[in-house]
Amino acid sequence: MAFESLTDKLQNVFKNLRSKGRLTEADVKAALKEVKMALLEADVNFRVVKQFVKAVEERAVGADVMNGLNPGQMVIKIVNEEMVSLMGSETTEISFQPGKAITVIMMCGLQGAGKTTSTAKIAGKLKLKGKKPLLTACDIYRPAAIEQLRINGEKQQVEVFSMGTGHKPADIAKAAMEHAQKNGHNVVILDTAGRLHIDEDMMAELIEIKEKVQVHQTLLVVDAMTGQDAVNVAKEFDDKVGIDGVVLSKMDGDTRGGAALSVKAVTGKPILYVGMGEKLSDLEQFYPDRMAGRILGMGDVLSLIDKVQEANLEIDEQKEKDMAARMKKGKFDFDDYLESMKQMKKMGGLSAILSMMPGMGSKMGDLDSMIDEKQLAHMEAIVLSMTPAERKNPKLLNPGRKHRIARGAGLDIAQVNRFVKQFEQSQKLMKQFGGGGKRRGGLGGMFSGMGGGRFPF
């Protein structure tokens, strides 16, 4: 996961700072030297690192900090504030044209950066906000890109405008505008062609589109896994075509995170979105303060709340009361468990949820080895192999029924016995704690029996 190594290193630096009753100037400089090395190893731009460390040192080496009640914590606070400033301080959103005017967004980027997928993801986000977007296929060089956009558009329930490969991209963009006006679309998103590297033909094509159609927002998609190369690409696109913002794709991969910390400082252009997975729902608004919190191991509870809301996890009041009542009596059943699994998947899985919890960032390496996604799938298969009556009443599960369930799930009877036993233990715990209050039902079922008994929920 992005920033994992950087987070671990910064956590160690902060741990040393907190352990000191008072700080000397030498302590601060030694800590910042380690911070500098950690940022450079994360592939953050050298000049950006230099300016960042200088800004933190100027604020940290002062009487107010050194003689404060908790100097270590004060230095960490300064690092957090400077990191937020580095990434743009404020959240930037796509600005739309007023009234019924059509907003035109041109997506650009190198081939392989995830541009077409990101384009469809953004269309889905805008649709959720009440917009009526029109996806436009302007990549005339790759028929597969047109088909990919069409398929993703269908999944997002967003119309796709295409004229095939026999027209110039600028003419396709112009025709898309006419189609949008006739059909009530208020946003047109142009998916342009990428290249393996920046060349004059690609830039000329983008400039021609801008001459034929009034583009209001030019967004560049860059691959976060390419580190400083992503920042260099952003600078070159901005110099030659002009961009209004950046979308960082593949932030969930094995990336060091340098691009996220460098783009704004080097190009002056904000990051609008970050791609956190392959699913079309895996696109997050970029919040500099939340990203800084993740990097520094402080968690990101607000983004977790957003995920809950976007996944439509709100339970109606009566259903919530029923679940709470069942939990108090230890009656949480396998249907509740399935519902919890469904909710968790919508939110990106257990690892994604835990990574946003304060203090969990540095422990994710250990947790990844404990969370066996394959095992979670086995547990779901066990429940799906039960009859509706068995799910409602686990006490019906005699040896004969368990053998049938094991065959249905394609698993060994020992695995079924282990899961059922863990589930029963979870029920007892819930009863013991009286249900744990609101929404405990969802979380209790979500965690029950996970990790082969290694999670005591």
CSV table of C-alpha atoms in Angstrom, one decimal, residues 2 5 19 25 34 71 88 135 148 173 188 200 209 214 227 232 265 274 283 318 334 339 375 378 408 424:
chain,number,residue,atom,x,y,z
A,2,ALA,CA,1.2,3.5,-0.8
A,5,SER,CA,7.5,2.3,4.2
A,19,SER,CA,10.3,9.8,24.3
A,25,GLU,CA,18.2,22.0,18.7
A,34,GLU,CA,16.0,11.1,9.3
A,71,PRO,CA,7.9,19.6,22.5
A,88,GLY,CA,-2.0,22.2,-1.4
A,135,LEU,CA,-18.2,10.3,-22.1
A,148,GLN,CA,-13.1,-0.1,-22.9
A,173,ALA,CA,-15.1,16.5,-29.6
A,188,VAL,CA,-18.7,16.4,-21.6
A,200,GLU,CA,4.8,16.7,-30.5
A,209,ILE,CA,-9.1,20.0,-29.5
A,214,GLN,CA,-13.8,25.4,-25.3
A,227,GLY,CA,7.3,8.4,-8.7
A,232,ASN,CA,8.1,15.4,-14.7
A,265,ALA,CA,5.0,22.0,-5.2
A,274,VAL,CA,-6.5,9.5,-6.4
A,283,LEU,CA,-11.7,6.8,-6.8
A,318,GLN,CA,-36.2,-0.1,12.6
A,334,PHE,CA,-25.4,-15.8,9.5
A,339,GLU,CA,-24.7,-8.4,5.2
A,375,GLN,CA,-10.0,-17.4,4.0
A,378,HIS,CA,-14.1,-19.5,2.2
A,408,GLY,CA,-21.3,-27.3,-1.1
A,424,GLU,CA,-20.7,-19.0,18.4
